[in-house]
């Protein structure tokens, strides 16, 4: 159902007020807004209708309403006003980056801390190769009658290996066939492409050594995923404790314990085919541990085939407009900082070495 402009205006006002106050919003507070021209009765009716439609919730018996996840979703997609950084905010972020981001090897940790400081929320920072690592080559080496050594060369030129105990007897010929199948079917793929269908197809082609395939696929998938999420940092967990939502110690502890690398490890994959900033509101989050929070993320380019991602985790009541503006400014500034300087144009026929 398409909401009327009046309902959208009331919903936007409820979200804006709740973001600022962390208290359920009543019709009286909305009527007092300078740009609100509707009567108190009209606003009460619209708030009741928005509640029935699932965009607002009534936490207890008082007349106040708070936004639901669906209400936040509509607010983020259509209703929030653009937040323009003040000159002081822009200069503050820029100065912090210039001062504290001198070394790329500390990029991830420093960016997470800076983003957390700028947004006053827990922040995540990730650096990974664009598109994710893949396998260049598989080799299988028979190591006696009861084991085989799997050797995997990655697109990053790293080589990893695993000793596999054989459940059945296999020959050199069996391993050569399996190596050929693996190199034909499983090279050049990111971890996300290692599906159940691929596993079944490889097993059907692997002959007598087919029982090795699940072990090889599991090891390879884990290796590729570690390559994609190895450079991850999280900062500012304790900032949640200053928010009204987490004054309850048990609730705060539950959320704080869920903000870890395991819970956040799938976020880079969510951003893989995204451009700009992405907002996941409450139940939209990929990890069960984050269902009562919102996550805002954006990407930036580091260069040399590396992609950066920054994001924040916070209550669904977060100020989405301000957070997205600050993350976007961070991303743009970081991309510019890591951009390689362009080579000067030289006269035709002259090389850079000759210059």
PDB file of N, CA and C in Angstrom, residues 23-121:
ATOM      1  N   UNK A  23      12.774   8.364  23.270  1.00  0.00           N
ATOM      2  CA  UNK A  23      11.528   8.196  24.013  1.00  0.00           C
ATOM      3  C   UNK A  23      10.378   8.010  23.032  1.00  0.00           C
ATOM      4  N   UNK A  24       9.356   7.171  23.399  1.00  0.00           N
ATOM      5  CA  UNK A  24       8.183   7.038  22.521  1.00  0.00           C
ATOM      6  C   UNK A  24       7.588   8.404  22.200  1.00  0.00           C
ATOM      7  N   UNK A  25       7.134   8.569  20.967  1.00  0.00           N
ATOM      8  CA  UNK A  25       6.682   9.871  20.470  1.00  0.00           C
ATOM      9  C   UNK A  25       5.157   9.926  20.484  1.00  0.00           C
ATOM     10  N   UNK A  26       4.613  10.973  21.099  1.00  0.00           N
ATOM     11  CA  UNK A  26       3.176  11.182  21.116  1.00  0.00           C
ATOM     12  C   UNK A  26       2.755  12.225  20.105  1.00  0.00           C
ATOM     13  N   UNK A  27       1.453  12.310  19.864  1.00  0.00           N
ATOM     14  CA  UNK A  27       0.937  13.248  18.855  1.00  0.00           C
ATOM     15  C   UNK A  27       1.219  14.701  19.240  1.00  0.00           C
ATOM     16  N   UNK A  28       1.249  15.007  20.546  1.00  0.00           N
ATOM     17  CA  UNK A  28       1.477  16.382  20.985  1.00  0.00           C
ATOM     18  C   UNK A  28       2.853  16.873  20.547  1.00  0.00           C
ATOM     19  N   UNK A  29       3.860  15.996  20.660  1.00  0.00           N
ATOM     20  CA  UNK A  29       5.212  16.392  20.258  1.00  0.00           C
ATOM     21  C   UNK A  29       5.278  16.692  18.769  1.00  0.00           C
ATOM     22  N   UNK A  30       4.503  15.953  17.978  1.00  0.00           N
ATOM     23  CA  UNK A  30       4.521  16.178  16.526  1.00  0.00           C
ATOM     24  C   UNK A  30       3.803  17.469  16.164  1.00  0.00           C
ATOM     25  N   UNK A  31       2.691  17.762  16.825  1.00  0.00           N
ATOM     26  CA  UNK A  31       1.948  18.997  16.513  1.00  0.00           C
ATOM     27  C   UNK A  31       2.779  20.234  16.822  1.00  0.00           C
ATOM     28  N   UNK A  32       3.735  20.104  17.732  1.00  0.00           N
ATOM     29  CA  UNK A  32       4.561  21.254  18.103  1.00  0.00           C
ATOM     30  C   UNK A  32       5.707  21.522  17.132  1.00  0.00           C
ATOM     31  N   UNK A  33       5.902  20.629  16.170  1.00  0.00           N
ATOM     32  CA  UNK A  33       6.947  20.856  15.173  1.00  0.00           C
ATOM     33  C   UNK A  33       6.569  22.032  14.277  1.00  0.00           C
ATOM     34  N   UNK A  34       7.518  22.881  13.922  1.00  0.00           N
ATOM     35  CA  UNK A  34       7.193  24.105  13.179  1.00  0.00           C
ATOM     36  C   UNK A  34       6.584  23.860  11.801  1.00  0.00           C
ATOM     37  N   UNK A  35       6.915  22.741  11.155  1.00  0.00           N
ATOM     38  CA  UNK A  35       6.407  22.511   9.798  1.00  0.00           C
ATOM     39  C   UNK A  35       5.195  21.594   9.773  1.00  0.00           C
ATOM     40  N   UNK A  36       4.633  21.297  10.953  1.00  0.00           N
ATOM     41  CA  UNK A  36       3.491  20.389  11.022  1.00  0.00           C
ATOM     42  C   UNK A  36       2.204  21.211  11.119  1.00  0.00           C
ATOM     43  N   UNK A  37       1.365  21.125  10.097  1.00  0.00           N
ATOM     44  CA  UNK A  37       0.163  21.968  10.008  1.00  0.00           C
ATOM     45  C   UNK A  37      -1.127  21.205  10.296  1.00  0.00           C
ATOM     46  N   UNK A  38      -1.016  19.933  10.713  1.00  0.00           N
ATOM     47  CA  UNK A  38      -2.208  19.132  10.938  1.00  0.00           C
ATOM     48  C   UNK A  38      -2.646  19.204  12.403  1.00  0.00           C
ATOM     49  N   UNK A  39      -3.918  18.953  12.636  1.00  0.00           N
ATOM     50  CA  UNK A  39      -4.442  18.992  14.000  1.00  0.00           C
ATOM     51  C   UNK A  39      -3.960  17.770  14.780  1.00  0.00           C
ATOM     52  N   UNK A  40      -4.071  17.894  16.098  1.00  0.00           N
ATOM     53  CA  UNK A  40      -3.657  16.787  16.957  1.00  0.00           C
ATOM     54  C   UNK A  40      -4.485  15.544  16.683  1.00  0.00           C
ATOM     55  N   UNK A  41      -5.785  15.711  16.428  1.00  0.00           N
ATOM     56  CA  UNK A  41      -6.660  14.570  16.148  1.00  0.00           C
ATOM     57  C   UNK A  41      -6.248  13.876  14.846  1.00  0.00           C
ATOM     58  N   UNK A  42      -5.927  14.681  13.835  1.00  0.00           N
ATOM     59  CA  UNK A  42      -5.511  14.110  12.547  1.00  0.00           C
ATOM     60  C   UNK A  42      -4.215  13.310  12.717  1.00  0.00           C
ATOM     61  N   UNK A  43      -3.287  13.872  13.476  1.00  0.00           N
ATOM     62  CA  UNK A  43      -2.004  13.180  13.682  1.00  0.00           C
ATOM     63  C   UNK A  43      -2.211  11.884  14.461  1.00  0.00           C
ATOM     64  N   UNK A  44      -3.088  11.913  15.478  1.00  0.00           N
ATOM     65  CA  UNK A  44      -3.380  10.688  16.231  1.00  0.00           C
ATOM     66  C   UNK A  44      -3.942   9.607  15.314  1.00  0.00           C
ATOM     67  N   UNK A  45      -4.846  10.001  14.413  1.00  0.00           N
ATOM     68  CA  UNK A  45      -5.437   9.039  13.480  1.00  0.00           C
ATOM     69  C   UNK A  45      -4.380   8.461  12.542  1.00  0.00           C
ATOM     70  N   UNK A  46      -3.491   9.328  12.071  1.00  0.00           N
ATOM     71  CA  UNK A  46      -2.434   8.857  11.155  1.00  0.00           C
ATOM     72  C   UNK A  46      -1.460   7.927  11.880  1.00  0.00           C
ATOM     73  N   UNK A  47      -1.133   8.249  13.131  1.00  0.00           N
ATOM     74  CA  UNK A  47      -0.238   7.382  13.901  1.00  0.00           C
ATOM     75  C   UNK A  47      -0.888   6.026  14.155  1.00  0.00           C
ATOM     76  N   UNK A  48      -2.184   6.023  14.418  1.00  0.00           N
ATOM     77  CA  UNK A  48      -2.900   4.760  14.615  1.00  0.00           C
ATOM     78  C   UNK A  48      -2.890   3.935  13.331  1.00  0.00           C
ATOM     79  N   UNK A  49      -3.101   4.617  12.198  1.00  0.00           N
ATOM     80  CA  UNK A  49      -3.088   3.917  10.908  1.00  0.00           C
ATOM     81  C   UNK A  49      -1.700   3.351  10.606  1.00  0.00           C
ATOM     82  N   UNK A  50      -0.635   4.126  10.891  1.00  0.00           N
ATOM     83  CA  UNK A  50       0.730   3.665  10.655  1.00  0.00           C
ATOM     84  C   UNK A  50       1.075   2.479  11.553  1.00  0.00           C
ATOM     85  N   UNK A  51       0.512   2.480  12.757  1.00  0.00           N
ATOM     86  CA  UNK A  51       0.707   1.347  13.666  1.00  0.00           C
ATOM     87  C   UNK A  51       0.034   0.102  13.106  1.00  0.00           C
ATOM     88  N   UNK A  52      -1.190   0.268  12.609  1.00  0.00           N
ATOM     89  CA  UNK A  52      -1.920  -0.861  12.041  1.00  0.00           C
ATOM     90  C   UNK A  52      -1.220  -1.411  10.794  1.00  0.00           C
ATOM     91  N   UNK A  53      -0.563  -0.529  10.036  1.00  0.00           N
ATOM     92  CA  UNK A  53       0.140  -0.936   8.824  1.00  0.00           C
ATOM     93  C   UNK A  53       1.511  -1.540   9.112  1.00  0.00           C
ATOM     94  N   UNK A  54       1.964  -1.455  10.376  1.00  0.00           N
ATOM     95  CA  UNK A  54       3.231  -2.067  10.744  1.00  0.00           C
ATOM     96  C   UNK A  54       4.433  -1.155  10.686  1.00  0.00           C
ATOM     97  N   UNK A  55       4.229   0.158  10.480  1.00  0.00           N
ATOM     98  CA  UNK A  55       5.353   1.090  10.408  1.00  0.00           C
ATOM     99  C   UNK A  55       5.710   1.680  11.767  1.00  0.00           C
ATOM    100  N   UNK A  56       4.766   1.639  12.707  1.00  0.00           N
ATOM    101  CA  UNK A  56       5.020   2.110  14.069  1.00  0.00           C
ATOM    102  C   UNK A  56       4.641   1.001  15.053  1.00  0.00           C
ATOM    103  N   UNK A  57       5.208   1.104  16.247  1.00  0.00           N
ATOM    104  CA  UNK A  57       4.882   0.158  17.315  1.00  0.00           C
ATOM    105  C   UNK A  57       4.549   0.930  18.574  1.00  0.00           C
ATOM    106  N   UNK A  58       3.731   0.326  19.429  1.00  0.00           N
ATOM    107  CA  UNK A  58       3.373   0.915  20.721  1.00  0.00           C
ATOM    108  C   UNK A  58       3.989   0.041  21.803  1.00  0.00           C
ATOM    109  N   UNK A  59       5.129   0.475  22.396  1.00  0.00           N
ATOM    110  CA  UNK A  59       5.860  -0.398  23.311  1.00  0.00           C
ATOM    111  C   UNK A  59       5.111  -0.730  24.591  1.00  0.00           C
ATOM    112  N   UNK A  60       4.232   0.163  25.028  1.00  0.00           N
ATOM    113  CA  UNK A  60       3.432  -0.124  26.223  1.00  0.00           C
ATOM    114  C   UNK A  60       2.117   0.621  26.110  1.00  0.00           C
ATOM    115  N   UNK A  61       1.399   0.735  27.169  1.00  0.00           N
ATOM    116  CA  UNK A  61       0.031   1.256  27.097  1.00  0.00           C
ATOM    117  C   UNK A  61      -0.038   2.763  26.907  1.00  0.00           C
ATOM    118  N   UNK A  62       1.084   3.477  26.965  1.00  0.00           N
ATOM    119  CA  UNK A  62       1.042   4.922  26.755  1.00  0.00           C
ATOM    120  C   UNK A  62       0.713   5.219  25.300  1.00  0.00           C
ATOM    121  N   UNK A  63       0.443   6.476  25.004  1.00  0.00           N
ATOM    122  CA  UNK A  63       0.061   6.875  23.646  1.00  0.00           C
ATOM    123  C   UNK A  63       1.260   6.986  22.731  1.00  0.00           C
ATOM    124  N   UNK A  64       2.457   6.919  23.272  1.00  0.00           N
ATOM    125  CA  UNK A  64       3.657   7.112  22.465  1.00  0.00           C
ATOM    126  C   UNK A  64       3.916   5.951  21.522  1.00  0.00           C
ATOM    127  N   UNK A  65       4.517   6.262  20.365  1.00  0.00           N
ATOM    128  CA  UNK A  65       4.868   5.249  19.366  1.00  0.00           C
ATOM    129  C   UNK A  65       6.365   5.300  19.082  1.00  0.00           C
ATOM    130  N   UNK A  66       6.898   4.154  18.628  1.00  0.00           N
ATOM    131  CA  UNK A  66       8.277   4.103  18.164  1.00  0.00           C
ATOM    132  C   UNK A  66       8.272   3.451  16.781  1.00  0.00           C
ATOM    133  N   UNK A  67       9.287   3.699  15.967  1.00  0.00           N
ATOM    134  CA  UNK A  67       9.319   3.091  14.633  1.00  0.00           C
ATOM    135  C   UNK A  67       9.561   1.593  14.709  1.00  0.00           C
ATOM    136  N   UNK A  68       8.965   0.846  13.805  1.00  0.00           N
ATOM    137  CA  UNK A  68       9.229  -0.583  13.649  1.00  0.00           C
ATOM    138  C   UNK A  68      10.360  -0.753  12.631  1.00  0.00           C
ATOM    139  N   UNK A  69      10.906  -1.970  12.496  1.00  0.00           N
ATOM    140  CA  UNK A  69      11.897  -2.178  11.430  1.00  0.00           C
ATOM    141  C   UNK A  69      11.388  -1.759  10.053  1.00  0.00           C
ATOM    142  N   UNK A  70      10.105  -2.018   9.768  1.00  0.00           N
ATOM    143  CA  UNK A  70       9.548  -1.600   8.474  1.00  0.00           C
ATOM    144  C   UNK A  70       9.513  -0.074   8.362  1.00  0.00           C
ATOM    145  N   UNK A  71       9.217   0.587   9.495  1.00  0.00           N
ATOM    146  CA  UNK A  71       9.222   2.050   9.499  1.00  0.00           C
ATOM    147  C   UNK A  71      10.604   2.609   9.236  1.00  0.00           C
ATOM    148  N   UNK A  72      11.620   2.031   9.888  1.00  0.00           N
ATOM    149  CA  UNK A  72      12.995   2.462   9.619  1.00  0.00           C
ATOM    150  C   UNK A  72      13.379   2.207   8.159  1.00  0.00           C
ATOM    151  N   UNK A  73      12.931   1.052   7.622  1.00  0.00           N
ATOM    152  CA  UNK A  73      13.270   0.722   6.234  1.00  0.00           C
ATOM    153  C   UNK A  73      12.734   1.782   5.281  1.00  0.00           C
ATOM    154  N   UNK A  74      11.474   2.168   5.452  1.00  0.00           N
ATOM    155  CA  UNK A  74      10.877   3.189   4.592  1.00  0.00           C
ATOM    156  C   UNK A  74      11.564   4.535   4.799  1.00  0.00           C
ATOM    157  N   UNK A  75      11.913   4.817   6.046  1.00  0.00           N
ATOM    158  CA  UNK A  75      12.592   6.077   6.354  1.00  0.00           C
ATOM    159  C   UNK A  75      13.935   6.150   5.624  1.00  0.00           C
ATOM    160  N   UNK A  76      14.705   5.068   5.692  1.00  0.00           N
ATOM    161  CA  UNK A  76      16.013   5.050   5.034  1.00  0.00           C
ATOM    162  C   UNK A  76      15.865   5.141   3.525  1.00  0.00           C
ATOM    163  N   UNK A  77      14.880   4.411   2.961  1.00  0.00           N
ATOM    164  CA  UNK A  77      14.732   4.348   1.509  1.00  0.00           C
ATOM    165  C   UNK A  77      14.153   5.618   0.906  1.00  0.00           C
ATOM    166  N   UNK A  78      13.238   6.278   1.624  1.00  0.00           N
ATOM    167  CA  UNK A  78      12.493   7.368   0.986  1.00  0.00           C
ATOM    168  C   UNK A  78      12.414   8.675   1.771  1.00  0.00           C
ATOM    169  N   UNK A  79      12.444   8.621   3.089  1.00  0.00           N
ATOM    170  CA  UNK A  79      11.996   9.770   3.862  1.00  0.00           C
ATOM    171  C   UNK A  79      13.086  10.611   4.486  1.00  0.00           C
ATOM    172  N   UNK A  80      14.241  10.034   4.797  1.00  0.00           N
ATOM    173  CA  UNK A  80      15.217  10.830   5.545  1.00  0.00           C
ATOM    174  C   UNK A  80      15.810  11.921   4.665  1.00  0.00           C
ATOM    175  N   UNK A  81      16.001  13.081   5.271  1.00  0.00           N
ATOM    176  CA  UNK A  81      16.596  14.206   4.556  1.00  0.00           C
ATOM    177  C   UNK A  81      18.096  14.012   4.468  1.00  0.00           C
ATOM    178  N   UNK A  82      18.696  14.531   3.398  1.00  0.00           N
ATOM    179  CA  UNK A  82      20.151  14.473   3.284  1.00  0.00           C
ATOM    180  C   UNK A  82      20.785  15.251   4.428  1.00  0.00           C
ATOM    181  N   UNK A  83      21.807  14.661   4.999  1.00  0.00           N
ATOM    182  CA  UNK A  83      22.534  15.325   6.082  1.00  0.00           C
ATOM    183  C   UNK A  83      23.810  15.910   5.497  1.00  0.00           C
ATOM    184  N   UNK A  84      23.964  17.203   5.596  1.00  0.00           N
ATOM    185  CA  UNK A  84      25.149  17.863   5.063  1.00  0.00           C
ATOM    186  C   UNK A  84      26.138  18.091   6.202  1.00  0.00           C
ATOM    187  N   UNK A  85      27.332  17.546   6.033  1.00  0.00           N
ATOM    188  CA  UNK A  85      28.361  17.741   7.045  1.00  0.00           C
ATOM    189  C   UNK A  85      28.713  19.222   7.148  1.00  0.00           C
ATOM    190  N   UNK A  86      28.873  19.686   8.376  1.00  0.00           N
ATOM    191  CA  UNK A  86      29.363  21.047   8.559  1.00  0.00           C
ATOM    192  C   UNK A  86      30.832  21.105   8.162  1.00  0.00           C
ATOM    193  N   UNK A  87      31.325  22.298   7.923  1.00  0.00           N
ATOM    194  CA  UNK A  87      32.739  22.443   7.565  1.00  0.00           C
ATOM    195  C   UNK A  87      33.632  21.895   8.677  1.00  0.00           C
ATOM    196  N   UNK A  88      33.235  22.121   9.936  1.00  0.00           N
ATOM    197  CA  UNK A  88      34.029  21.619  11.061  1.00  0.00           C
ATOM    198  C   UNK A  88      34.065  20.098  11.068  1.00  0.00           C
ATOM    199  N   UNK A  89      32.904  19.450  10.796  1.00  0.00           N
ATOM    200  CA  UNK A  89      32.867  17.989  10.770  1.00  0.00           C
ATOM    201  C   UNK A  89      33.747  17.441   9.653  1.00  0.00           C
ATOM    202  N   UNK A  90      33.628  18.037   8.450  1.00  0.00           N
ATOM    203  CA  UNK A  90      34.433  17.587   7.317  1.00  0.00           C
ATOM    204  C   UNK A  90      35.926  17.765   7.603  1.00  0.00           C
ATOM    205  N   UNK A  91      36.290  18.931   8.151  1.00  0.00           N
ATOM    206  CA  UNK A  91      37.698  19.187   8.463  1.00  0.00           C
ATOM    207  C   UNK A  91      38.202  18.249   9.541  1.00  0.00           C
ATOM    208  N   UNK A  92      37.349  17.961  10.532  1.00  0.00           N
ATOM    209  CA  UNK A  92      37.744  17.078  11.618  1.00  0.00           C
ATOM    210  C   UNK A  92      38.036  15.675  11.101  1.00  0.00           C
ATOM    211  N   UNK A  93      37.156  15.161  10.236  1.00  0.00           N
ATOM    212  CA  UNK A  93      37.367  13.833   9.670  1.00  0.00           C
ATOM    213  C   UNK A  93      38.612  13.824   8.792  1.00  0.00           C
ATOM    214  N   UNK A  94      38.749  14.850   7.961  1.00  0.00           N
ATOM    215  CA  UNK A  94      39.896  14.907   7.048  1.00  0.00           C
ATOM    216  C   UNK A  94      41.210  14.985   7.820  1.00  0.00           C
ATOM    217  N   UNK A  95      41.250  15.838   8.856  1.00  0.00           N
ATOM    218  CA  UNK A  95      42.474  15.972   9.645  1.00  0.00           C
ATOM    219  C   UNK A  95      42.824  14.666  10.346  1.00  0.00           C
ATOM    220  N   UNK A  96      41.788  13.982  10.862  1.00  0.00           N
ATOM    221  CA  UNK A  96      42.038  12.720  11.558  1.00  0.00           C
ATOM    222  C   UNK A  96      42.630  11.685  10.607  1.00  0.00           C
ATOM    223  N   UNK A  97      42.089  11.649   9.384  1.00  0.00           N
ATOM    224  CA  UNK A  97      42.615  10.698   8.400  1.00  0.00           C
ATOM    225  C   UNK A  97      44.054  11.043   8.039  1.00  0.00           C
ATOM    226  N   UNK A  98      44.320  12.337   7.764  1.00  0.00           N
ATOM    227  CA  UNK A  98      45.664  12.754   7.378  1.00  0.00           C
ATOM    228  C   UNK A  98      46.688  12.441   8.473  1.00  0.00           C
ATOM    229  N   UNK A  99      46.268  12.671   9.704  1.00  0.00           N
ATOM    230  CA  UNK A  99      47.193  12.521  10.822  1.00  0.00           C
ATOM    231  C   UNK A  99      47.428  11.054  11.174  1.00  0.00           C
ATOM    232  N   UNK A 100      46.366  10.245  11.145  1.00  0.00           N
ATOM    233  CA  UNK A 100      46.453   8.903  11.713  1.00  0.00           C
ATOM    234  C   UNK A 100      46.510   7.769  10.691  1.00  0.00           C
ATOM    235  N   UNK A 101      46.494   8.118   9.402  1.00  0.00           N
ATOM    236  CA  UNK A 101      46.439   7.072   8.388  1.00  0.00           C
ATOM    237  C   UNK A 101      47.679   7.085   7.501  1.00  0.00           C
ATOM    238  N   UNK A 102      48.845   7.205   8.097  1.00  0.00           N
ATOM    239  CA  UNK A 102      50.070   7.300   7.328  1.00  0.00           C
ATOM    240  C   UNK A 102      50.557   5.944   6.823  1.00  0.00           C
ATOM    241  N   UNK A 103      50.244   4.880   7.514  1.00  0.00           N
ATOM    242  CA  UNK A 103      50.767   3.567   7.134  1.00  0.00           C
ATOM    243  C   UNK A 103      49.623   2.624   6.766  1.00  0.00           C
ATOM    244  N   UNK A 104      49.714   2.050   5.547  1.00  0.00           N
ATOM    245  CA  UNK A 104      48.666   1.160   5.064  1.00  0.00           C
ATOM    246  C   UNK A 104      48.577  -0.113   5.899  1.00  0.00           C
ATOM    247  N   UNK A 105      49.723  -0.568   6.444  1.00  0.00           N
ATOM    248  CA  UNK A 105      49.708  -1.830   7.180  1.00  0.00           C
ATOM    249  C   UNK A 105      48.876  -1.748   8.455  1.00  0.00           C
ATOM    250  N   UNK A 106      48.569  -0.529   8.910  1.00  0.00           N
ATOM    251  CA  UNK A 106      47.706  -0.365  10.078  1.00  0.00           C
ATOM    252  C   UNK A 106      46.333   0.164   9.677  1.00  0.00           C
ATOM    253  N   UNK A 107      46.053   0.076   8.387  1.00  0.00           N
ATOM    254  CA  UNK A 107      44.818   0.649   7.843  1.00  0.00           C
ATOM    255  C   UNK A 107      43.567   0.177   8.568  1.00  0.00           C
ATOM    256  N   UNK A 108      43.406  -1.120   8.680  1.00  0.00           N
ATOM    257  CA  UNK A 108      42.151  -1.670   9.177  1.00  0.00           C
ATOM    258  C   UNK A 108      41.868  -1.235  10.605  1.00  0.00           C
ATOM    259  N   UNK A 109      42.865  -1.380  11.492  1.00  0.00           N
ATOM    260  CA  UNK A 109      42.662  -1.023  12.896  1.00  0.00           C
ATOM    261  C   UNK A 109      42.398   0.463  13.065  1.00  0.00           C
ATOM    262  N   UNK A 110      43.158   1.285  12.357  1.00  0.00           N
ATOM    263  CA  UNK A 110      43.007   2.729  12.528  1.00  0.00           C
ATOM    264  C   UNK A 110      41.671   3.229  11.978  1.00  0.00           C
ATOM    265  N   UNK A 111      41.274   2.689  10.820  1.00  0.00           N
ATOM    266  CA  UNK A 111      40.004   3.124  10.243  1.00  0.00           C
ATOM    267  C   UNK A 111      38.844   2.774  11.167  1.00  0.00           C
ATOM    268  N   UNK A 112      38.853   1.557  11.735  1.00  0.00           N
ATOM    269  CA  UNK A 112      37.776   1.166  12.648  1.00  0.00           C
ATOM    270  C   UNK A 112      37.681   2.125  13.827  1.00  0.00           C
ATOM    271  N   UNK A 113      38.822   2.491  14.396  1.00  0.00           N
ATOM    272  CA  UNK A 113      38.824   3.417  15.531  1.00  0.00           C
ATOM    273  C   UNK A 113      38.317   4.794  15.127  1.00  0.00           C
ATOM    274  N   UNK A 114      38.762   5.285  13.969  1.00  0.00           N
ATOM    275  CA  UNK A 114      38.352   6.611  13.519  1.00  0.00           C
ATOM    276  C   UNK A 114      36.855   6.670  13.222  1.00  0.00           C
ATOM    277  N   UNK A 115      36.333   5.633  12.568  1.00  0.00           N
ATOM    278  CA  UNK A 115      34.908   5.598  12.255  1.00  0.00           C
ATOM    279  C   UNK A 115      34.086   5.523  13.534  1.00  0.00           C
ATOM    280  N   UNK A 116      34.546   4.734  14.498  1.00  0.00           N
ATOM    281  CA  UNK A 116      33.839   4.634  15.775  1.00  0.00           C
ATOM    282  C   UNK A 116      33.823   5.975  16.493  1.00  0.00           C
ATOM    283  N   UNK A 117      34.951   6.678  16.477  1.00  0.00           N
ATOM    284  CA  UNK A 117      35.012   7.997  17.112  1.00  0.00           C
ATOM    285  C   UNK A 117      34.095   9.000  16.420  1.00  0.00           C
ATOM    286  N   UNK A 118      34.043   8.939  15.089  1.00  0.00           N
ATOM    287  CA  UNK A 118      33.244   9.909  14.327  1.00  0.00           C
ATOM    288  C   UNK A 118      31.748   9.672  14.448  1.00  0.00           C
ATOM    289  N   UNK A 119      31.338   8.405  14.656  1.00  0.00           N
ATOM    290  CA  UNK A 119      29.914   8.076  14.711  1.00  0.00           C
ATOM    291  C   UNK A 119      29.428   7.774  16.116  1.00  0.00           C
ATOM    292  N   UNK A 120      30.360   7.593  17.069  1.00  0.00           N
ATOM    293  CA  UNK A 120      30.036   7.224  18.450  1.00  0.00           C
ATOM    294  C   UNK A 120      29.288   5.895  18.506  1.00  0.00           C
ATOM    295  N   UNK A 121      29.661   4.965  17.603  1.00  0.00           N
ATOM    296  CA  UNK A 121      29.063   3.634  17.548  1.00  0.00           C
ATOM    297  C   UNK A 121      30.170   2.601  17.329  1.00  0.00           C
TER     298      UNK A 121
END
